[in-house]
mmCIF file of C-alpha atoms and ligand atoms in Angstrom:
data_model
loop_
_atom_site.group_PDB
_atom_site.id
_atom_site.type_symbol
_atom_site.label_atom_id
_atom_site.label_comp_id
_atom_site.label_asym_id
_atom_site.label_seq_id
_atom_site.Cartn_x
_atom_site.Cartn_y
_atom_site.Cartn_z
ATOM 1 C CA MET Z 985 0.000 0.000 0.000
ATOM 2 C CA SER Z 986 1.461 3.350 -0.989
ATOM 3 C CA ALA Z 987 1.817 6.231 1.435
ATOM 4 C CA ARG Z 988 -0.798 8.069 -0.568
ATOM 5 C CA THR Z 989 -3.377 5.287 -0.139
ATOM 6 C CA VAL Z 990 -2.785 5.289 3.605
ATOM 7 C CA LEU Z 991 -3.280 9.027 3.672
ATOM 8 C CA SER Z 992 -6.562 8.906 1.825
ATOM 9 C CA LEU Z 993 -7.701 6.070 4.114
ATOM 10 C CA VAL Z 994 -6.997 8.277 7.125
ATOM 11 C CA THR Z 995 -8.996 11.046 5.463
ATOM 12 C CA ALA Z 996 -11.859 8.647 4.777
ATOM 13 C CA VAL Z 997 -11.919 7.511 8.415
ATOM 14 C CA THR Z 998 -11.914 11.119 9.633
ATOM 15 C CA ALA Z 999 -14.763 11.932 7.270
ATOM 16 C CA LEU Z 1000 -16.729 8.890 8.485
ATOM 17 C CA THR Z 1001 -16.252 9.868 12.121
ATOM 18 C CA LEU Z 1002 -17.591 13.280 11.268
ATOM 19 C CA VAL Z 1003 -20.650 11.864 9.582
ATOM 20 C CA THR Z 1004 -21.376 9.866 12.756
ATOM 21 C CA THR Z 1005 -20.780 12.723 15.164
ATOM 22 C CA GLY Z 1006 -22.576 15.008 12.701
ATOM 23 C CA CYS Z 1007 -25.874 13.732 14.131
ATOM 24 C CA THR Z 1008 -25.601 16.243 16.946
ATOM 25 C CA SER Z 1009 -25.208 19.132 14.491
ATOM 26 C CA THR Z 1010 -28.109 21.221 13.346
ATOM 27 C CA LYS Z 1011 -29.972 20.460 10.226
ATOM 28 C CA THR Z 1012 -30.917 23.509 8.272
ATOM 29 C CA ALA Z 1013 -33.239 23.319 5.357
ATOM 30 C CA GLY Z 1014 -31.514 24.394 2.168
ATOM 31 C CA SER Z 1015 -33.672 26.478 -0.092
ATOM 32 C CA GLY Z 1016 -34.194 23.516 -2.440
ATOM 33 C CA GLY Z 1017 -35.650 21.479 0.426
ATOM 34 C CA THR Z 1018 -32.359 19.593 0.926
ATOM 35 C CA GLU Z 1019 -30.952 19.223 4.425
ATOM 36 C CA ILE Z 1020 -27.702 21.016 5.114
ATOM 37 C CA THR Z 1021 -25.815 20.098 8.260
ATOM 38 C CA LEU Z 1022 -23.924 22.926 9.939
ATOM 39 C CA VAL Z 1023 -21.135 22.544 12.488
ATOM 40 C CA THR Z 1024 -22.737 25.116 14.818
ATOM 41 C CA GLU Z 1025 -26.437 25.710 15.167
ATOM 42 C CA GLY Z 1026 -27.729 28.860 13.526
ATOM 43 C CA LYS Z 1027 -24.347 29.738 12.032
ATOM 44 C CA LEU Z 1028 -22.538 29.330 8.775
ATOM 45 C CA THR Z 1029 -18.937 28.981 9.945
ATOM 46 C CA THR Z 1030 -16.251 30.129 7.518
ATOM 47 C CA CYS Z 1031 -12.569 29.242 7.726
ATOM 48 C CA THR Z 1032 -10.272 31.886 6.329
ATOM 49 C CA HIS Z 1033 -6.764 33.215 6.740
ATOM 50 C CA LEU Z 1034 -6.441 36.893 7.654
ATOM 51 C CA PRO Z 1035 -5.522 39.299 6.329
ATOM 52 C CA TYR Z 1036 -6.168 38.917 2.600
ATOM 53 C CA GLU Z 1037 -7.452 42.340 1.637
ATOM 54 C CA PRO Z 1038 -9.768 42.992 -0.165
ATOM 55 C CA PHE Z 1039 -11.110 39.417 0.127
ATOM 56 C CA GLN Z 1040 -11.042 39.195 3.939
ATOM 57 C CA PHE Z 1041 -9.494 41.528 6.487
ATOM 58 C CA ARG Z 1042 -10.222 43.152 9.825
ATOM 59 C CA LYS Z 1043 -11.903 46.533 9.938
ATOM 60 C CA GLY Z 1044 -12.264 47.495 13.582
ATOM 61 C CA SER Z 1045 -13.777 44.498 15.315
ATOM 62 C CA GLU Z 1046 -15.314 43.141 12.131
ATOM 63 C CA VAL Z 1047 -14.027 40.883 9.374
ATOM 64 C CA VAL Z 1048 -15.041 42.309 5.998
ATOM 65 C CA GLY Z 1049 -14.255 41.788 2.320
ATOM 66 C CA PHE Z 1050 -15.431 40.411 -1.006
ATOM 67 C CA ASP Z 1051 -15.381 36.751 0.113
ATOM 68 C CA VAL Z 1052 -17.142 37.643 3.367
ATOM 69 C CA ASP Z 1053 -19.926 39.352 1.405
ATOM 70 C CA ILE Z 1054 -20.275 36.406 -0.997
ATOM 71 C CA VAL Z 1055 -20.624 33.955 1.913
ATOM 72 C CA ASP Z 1056 -23.088 36.329 3.595
ATOM 73 C CA LEU Z 1057 -25.366 35.804 0.592
ATOM 74 C CA VAL Z 1058 -25.279 32.053 1.269
ATOM 75 C CA ALA Z 1059 -25.878 32.584 5.002
ATOM 76 C CA LYS Z 1060 -28.856 34.807 4.224
ATOM 77 C CA GLU Z 1061 -30.328 32.147 1.954
ATOM 78 C CA LEU Z 1062 -29.940 29.604 4.782
ATOM 79 C CA LYS Z 1063 -31.376 32.096 7.303
ATOM 80 C CA VAL Z 1064 -28.314 31.879 9.548
ATOM 81 C CA THR Z 1065 -25.465 34.271 10.311
ATOM 82 C CA GLN Z 1066 -21.894 33.902 9.159
ATOM 83 C CA GLU Z 1067 -19.135 33.399 11.703
ATOM 84 C CA VAL Z 1068 -15.540 33.764 10.490
ATOM 85 C CA VAL Z 1069 -12.723 31.669 11.950
ATOM 86 C CA ASP Z 1070 -9.164 32.900 11.290
ATOM 87 C CA THR Z 1071 -6.813 29.957 10.853
ATOM 88 C CA PRO Z 1072 -3.524 29.213 9.018
ATOM 89 C CA PHE Z 1073 -3.882 28.737 5.242
ATOM 90 C CA GLU Z 1074 -2.204 25.330 5.360
ATOM 91 C CA GLY Z 1075 -5.071 23.729 7.292
ATOM 92 C CA ILE Z 1076 -7.553 25.315 4.915
ATOM 93 C CA GLN Z 1077 -5.968 24.247 1.631
ATOM 94 C CA THR Z 1078 -5.281 20.680 2.779
ATOM 95 C CA GLY Z 1079 -8.936 20.158 3.705
ATOM 96 C CA GLU Z 1080 -7.865 19.408 7.302
ATOM 97 C CA ASP Z 1081 -9.990 22.144 8.902
ATOM 98 C CA LEU Z 1082 -13.082 21.114 6.961
ATOM 99 C CA ASN Z 1083 -12.553 17.446 7.851
ATOM 100 C CA ALA Z 1084 -12.086 18.345 11.514
ATOM 101 C CA GLY Z 1085 -15.414 20.225 11.547
ATOM 102 C CA LYS Z 1086 -13.744 23.547 12.330
ATOM 103 C CA CYS Z 1087 -15.990 25.212 9.758
ATOM 104 C CA ASP Z 1088 -18.667 24.529 7.161
ATOM 105 C CA LEU Z 1089 -16.799 26.150 4.329
ATOM 106 C CA ALA Z 1090 -13.526 27.807 3.428
ATOM 107 C CA ALA Z 1091 -13.517 31.176 1.688
ATOM 108 C CA ALA Z 1092 -9.936 32.389 1.487
ATOM 109 C CA GLY Z 1093 -9.201 33.684 -2.001
ATOM 110 C CA MET Z 1094 -8.401 30.027 -2.574
ATOM 111 C CA THR Z 1095 -7.488 28.839 -6.064
ATOM 112 C CA ILE Z 1096 -9.119 25.659 -7.333
ATOM 113 C CA THR Z 1097 -6.270 23.199 -8.057
ATOM 114 C CA PRO Z 1098 -6.270 19.461 -8.922
ATOM 115 C CA VAL Z 1099 -4.265 18.647 -5.744
ATOM 116 C CA ARG Z 1100 -6.686 20.508 -3.479
ATOM 117 C CA GLU Z 1101 -9.631 18.895 -5.258
ATOM 118 C CA GLU Z 1102 -8.396 15.534 -3.942
ATOM 119 C CA ASN Z 1103 -8.794 16.789 -0.370
ATOM 120 C CA LEU Z 1104 -11.869 19.002 -0.440
ATOM 121 C CA ASP Z 1105 -14.720 19.910 -2.784
ATOM 122 C CA PHE Z 1106 -14.972 23.308 -4.461
ATOM 123 C CA SER Z 1107 -17.916 25.411 -5.486
ATOM 124 C CA GLY Z 1108 -17.900 26.601 -9.064
ATOM 125 C CA PRO Z 1109 -15.410 29.426 -9.715
ATOM 126 C CA TYR Z 1110 -16.415 32.821 -8.304
ATOM 127 C CA PHE Z 1111 -13.365 34.990 -9.099
ATOM 128 C CA ASP Z 1112 -10.523 35.088 -11.658
ATOM 129 C CA ALA Z 1113 -6.975 35.700 -10.485
ATOM 130 C CA THR Z 1114 -3.414 35.429 -11.644
ATOM 131 C CA GLN Z 1115 -0.021 35.566 -9.952
ATOM 132 C CA ALA Z 1116 1.806 38.890 -10.004
ATOM 133 C CA LEU Z 1117 5.090 40.409 -8.890
ATOM 134 C CA ILE Z 1118 5.410 43.314 -6.455
ATOM 135 C CA ALA Z 1119 8.586 45.324 -5.862
ATOM 136 C CA LYS Z 1120 9.707 48.828 -4.921
ATOM 137 C CA LYS Z 1121 8.631 51.382 -7.512
ATOM 138 C CA GLY Z 1122 11.336 51.859 -10.136
ATOM 139 C CA SER Z 1123 13.098 48.603 -9.245
ATOM 140 C CA PRO Z 1124 14.460 46.424 -12.093
ATOM 141 C CA TYR Z 1125 12.530 43.321 -10.995
ATOM 142 C CA THR Z 1126 9.955 42.811 -13.708
ATOM 143 C CA SER Z 1127 10.310 39.048 -14.244
ATOM 144 C CA LEU Z 1128 11.449 35.943 -12.370
ATOM 145 C CA ALA Z 1129 14.585 35.866 -14.558
ATOM 146 C CA SER Z 1130 15.534 39.339 -13.309
ATOM 147 C CA LEU Z 1131 15.497 37.980 -9.741
ATOM 148 C CA LYS Z 1132 18.292 35.433 -10.231
ATOM 149 C CA GLY Z 1133 20.456 35.503 -7.115
ATOM 150 C CA LYS Z 1134 17.939 37.802 -5.402
ATOM 151 C CA LYS Z 1135 15.423 37.207 -2.626
ATOM 152 C CA LEU Z 1136 11.807 36.606 -3.607
ATOM 153 C CA GLY Z 1137 9.134 36.505 -0.901
ATOM 154 C CA VAL Z 1138 6.383 33.881 -1.172
ATOM 155 C CA GLN Z 1139 3.394 33.036 1.005
ATOM 156 C CA GLN Z 1140 3.437 29.557 2.534
ATOM 157 C CA GLY Z 1141 1.216 26.928 0.927
ATOM 158 C CA THR Z 1142 -0.062 29.169 -1.856
ATOM 159 C CA THR Z 1143 -0.182 28.788 -5.609
ATOM 160 C CA GLY Z 1144 2.216 31.756 -5.759
ATOM 161 C CA GLU Z 1145 4.818 29.778 -3.829
ATOM 162 C CA THR Z 1146 4.388 26.795 -6.160
ATOM 163 C CA TYR Z 1147 4.661 29.033 -9.234
ATOM 164 C CA ALA Z 1148 7.781 30.839 -7.996
ATOM 165 C CA LYS Z 1149 9.566 27.611 -7.055
ATOM 166 C CA LYS Z 1150 8.712 25.964 -10.372
ATOM 167 C CA ASN Z 1151 9.595 28.899 -12.605
ATOM 168 C CA GLY Z 1152 12.221 30.844 -10.681
ATOM 169 C CA ALA Z 1153 15.436 28.978 -11.396
ATOM 170 C CA GLY Z 1154 18.285 30.491 -9.385
ATOM 171 C CA VAL Z 1155 15.918 32.704 -7.386
ATOM 172 C CA GLU Z 1156 16.118 32.439 -3.590
ATOM 173 C CA THR Z 1157 12.578 32.114 -2.239
ATOM 174 C CA VAL Z 1158 11.858 33.289 1.306
ATOM 175 C CA GLN Z 1159 8.676 31.930 2.898
ATOM 176 C CA PHE Z 1160 6.212 34.037 4.940
ATOM 177 C CA GLU Z 1161 3.195 32.809 6.867
ATOM 178 C CA ASP Z 1162 0.819 35.523 5.730
ATOM 179 C CA VAL Z 1163 0.531 38.259 3.141
ATOM 180 C CA ALA Z 1164 0.933 41.108 5.677
ATOM 181 C CA LEU Z 1165 4.394 39.818 6.668
ATOM 182 C CA LEU Z 1166 5.232 39.197 3.011
ATOM 183 C CA LEU Z 1167 4.365 42.726 1.875
ATOM 184 C CA THR Z 1168 6.079 44.369 4.845
ATOM 185 C CA ALA Z 1169 9.218 42.447 3.857
ATOM 186 C CA VAL Z 1170 9.097 44.015 0.371
ATOM 187 C CA LYS Z 1171 8.493 47.468 1.842
ATOM 188 C CA THR Z 1172 11.405 47.219 4.261
ATOM 189 C CA GLY Z 1173 13.776 45.649 1.708
ATOM 190 C CA GLN Z 1174 14.031 42.325 3.550
ATOM 191 C CA VAL Z 1175 13.249 40.725 0.170
ATOM 192 C CA ASP Z 1176 13.699 42.210 -3.315
ATOM 193 C CA ALA Z 1177 10.216 41.329 -4.565
ATOM 194 C CA ALA Z 1178 7.266 39.085 -3.765
ATOM 195 C CA VAL Z 1179 4.779 36.901 -5.637
ATOM 196 C CA ASN Z 1180 1.098 36.820 -4.768
ATOM 197 C CA ASP Z 1181 -2.360 37.064 -6.297
ATOM 198 C CA ASN Z 1182 -2.943 40.148 -8.470
ATOM 199 C CA GLY Z 1183 -6.129 41.343 -6.700
ATOM 200 C CA VAL Z 1184 -4.357 41.530 -3.352
ATOM 201 C CA LEU Z 1185 -1.221 43.173 -4.758
ATOM 202 C CA PHE Z 1186 -3.164 45.811 -6.706
ATOM 203 C CA GLU Z 1187 -5.080 46.687 -3.533
ATOM 204 C CA TYR Z 1188 -1.794 47.016 -1.618
ATOM 205 C CA VAL Z 1189 -0.109 49.315 -4.168
ATOM 206 C CA ARG Z 1190 -3.239 51.461 -4.267
ATOM 207 C CA LYS Z 1191 -2.484 52.264 -0.613
ATOM 208 C CA ASN Z 1192 1.323 52.023 -0.746
ATOM 209 C CA ALA Z 1193 2.587 54.234 -3.561
ATOM 210 C CA ASP Z 1194 6.230 53.308 -2.869
ATOM 211 C CA LEU Z 1195 5.574 49.820 -4.295
ATOM 212 C CA ALA Z 1196 4.453 48.707 -7.770
ATOM 213 C CA VAL Z 1197 3.042 45.608 -9.447
ATOM 214 C CA THR Z 1198 5.764 45.042 -12.022
ATOM 215 C CA THR Z 1199 4.261 42.120 -13.977
ATOM 216 C CA GLU Z 1200 1.464 39.550 -14.039
ATOM 217 C CA PHE Z 1201 2.150 35.917 -14.915
ATOM 218 C CA GLU Z 1202 -1.163 34.857 -16.508
ATOM 219 C CA THR Z 1203 -1.552 31.721 -14.402
ATOM 220 C CA GLY Z 1204 -5.287 31.735 -15.135
ATOM 221 C CA GLU Z 1205 -6.462 30.872 -11.614
ATOM 222 C CA LYS Z 1206 -10.024 30.675 -10.379
ATOM 223 C CA TYR Z 1207 -11.135 30.964 -6.756
ATOM 224 C CA GLY Z 1208 -13.601 28.482 -5.340
ATOM 225 C CA ILE Z 1209 -15.293 28.097 -1.969
ATOM 226 C CA GLY Z 1210 -14.242 24.863 -0.279
ATOM 227 C CA VAL Z 1211 -16.487 22.402 1.530
ATOM 228 C CA ARG Z 1212 -15.681 19.044 3.109
ATOM 229 C CA SER Z 1213 -15.342 16.284 0.463
ATOM 230 C CA GLY Z 1214 -18.800 14.883 -0.146
ATOM 231 C CA ASN Z 1215 -20.744 17.816 1.347
ATOM 232 C CA THR Z 1216 -22.731 18.064 -1.851
ATOM 233 C CA ALA Z 1217 -25.782 19.690 -0.265
ATOM 234 C CA LEU Z 1218 -23.817 22.735 0.890
ATOM 235 C CA ARG Z 1219 -21.710 22.892 -2.282
ATOM 236 C CA LYS Z 1220 -24.843 22.942 -4.443
ATOM 237 C CA GLU Z 1221 -26.407 25.623 -2.257
ATOM 238 C CA ILE Z 1222 -23.311 27.820 -2.663
ATOM 239 C CA ASP Z 1223 -23.356 27.307 -6.437
ATOM 240 C CA LYS Z 1224 -27.024 28.200 -6.594
ATOM 241 C CA VAL Z 1225 -26.494 31.419 -4.634
ATOM 242 C CA ILE Z 1226 -23.465 32.473 -6.716
ATOM 243 C CA LYS Z 1227 -25.342 31.795 -9.941
ATOM 244 C CA ALA Z 1228 -28.342 33.835 -8.790
ATOM 245 C CA ALA Z 1229 -26.099 36.691 -7.581
ATOM 246 C CA ARG Z 1230 -24.295 36.791 -10.921
ATOM 247 C CA SER Z 1231 -27.539 37.094 -12.839
ATOM 248 C CA ASP Z 1232 -29.397 39.570 -10.610
ATOM 249 C CA GLY Z 1233 -26.612 42.152 -10.233
ATOM 250 C CA ARG Z 1234 -25.629 41.414 -6.614
ATOM 251 C CA TYR Z 1235 -22.300 39.924 -7.722
ATOM 252 C CA ASP Z 1236 -21.466 42.982 -9.869
ATOM 253 C CA ALA Z 1237 -22.377 45.315 -7.014
ATOM 254 C CA LEU Z 1238 -19.958 43.490 -4.717
ATOM 255 C CA TYR Z 1239 -17.270 43.557 -7.401
ATOM 256 C CA GLN Z 1240 -17.679 47.328 -7.717
ATOM 257 C CA LYS Z 1241 -17.634 47.708 -3.933
ATOM 258 C CA TRP Z 1242 -14.353 45.836 -3.389
ATOM 259 C CA PHE Z 1243 -12.554 46.489 -6.698
ATOM 260 C CA PRO Z 1244 -13.379 50.126 -7.407
ATOM 261 C CA ALA Z 1245 -10.283 50.573 -9.572
ATOM 262 C CA ALA Z 1246 -10.979 47.536 -11.785
ATOM 263 C CA PRO Z 1247 -12.369 48.093 -15.274
ATOM 264 C CA LYS Z 1248 -16.146 47.627 -15.410
ATOM 265 C CA LYS Z 1249 -16.998 44.020 -16.291
HETATM 266 N N1 LIG N 1051 -4.981 32.099 -4.335
HETATM 267 C C1 LIG N 1051 -3.821 31.681 -3.635
HETATM 268 C C2 LIG N 1051 -3.896 30.216 -3.322
HETATM 269 O O1 LIG N 1051 -4.894 29.645 -3.392
HETATM 270 C C3 LIG N 1051 -3.602 32.475 -2.348
HETATM 271 C C4 LIG N 1051 -4.655 32.302 -1.306
HETATM 272 C C5 LIG N 1051 -4.383 32.965 0.024
HETATM 273 O O2 LIG N 1051 -3.259 33.286 0.346
HETATM 274 N N2 LIG N 1051 -5.367 33.208 0.836
HETATM 275 O O3 LIG N 1051 -2.947 29.625 -2.980
#
C-alpha cells in the first residue's frame, strides 16, 4: 500500500467519524428542500486566513471583504449568520480544517487546483486571479529571470509559492506565513520582490505608492469556496447562490464595492 493510499484512508476515516458525530449538528433546510448540516447551530462557519485584503481583512472588530460578502449571501439564503474563523492557510488548503469540523466552508481567495480537489470539494469558480510580482517602484525586478540571485518573498502553501519555485530557477525564495508579513518584507527591503495574487497586490499598491506591481504571470487561476469532500448539499447551495447573484446584479455590485479601480466588467 502506498503512502498516498494510507493518507486517503486516514482522510476517509476522519470523514466517516464526522458523519457519525454530525448527528448532533443542526440540520438547516436548504432552499431547495435539501438538508444542510452545519457545524454550529444557527451559524454558517467560515474558515479563512487573515488578512487577505480585499477578500477578507479586519476593519475594527469586524471581518469584511469580497469573500465575506459572498458567503453572507449564502448565510442569508440559509437564514443563519456567518461566523468567520481565522486559521492558518495550510489547514484550509489541505482540507484538514473542513474534515475536523472547524468550519462549514472555506472562503480564502483560494485557487481551485487538482491537488486541493483531492482533499476538499470546491464550489464553481467565483473569481478570476493570476499571480503577479510586487517590488519597490522603479526597481528592475519585472520578471522571475531578473530575480536570479535575489530574494523573492512567497506566502506559505499558496499557488504563488508553487509558481515561484517551479519557474524561478536560481531565485532564492523566502517563505512568509501571511501576506501582511510578506508585503512588509518588500516594503522594508528584507526581500527584493514578492509573488502573490494580483487582486491583493493591486489593492496594496493602491495604498502604498512606494511599491508597484511590475508584472502579471497569466496563471489563469479561479477561486472556489471549499467544503468538506462529499458535502454536496452545501456545495450545491453555494453554487445556486453564486449563480443567482451573478444574474441579478448582486455579484457585480460586490465587485464594484471591493474592486473600485478595476475596469467595469
Ligand atoms: N490564491 C492563492 C492560493 O490559493 C492564495 C490564497 C491565500 O493566500 N489566501 O494559494
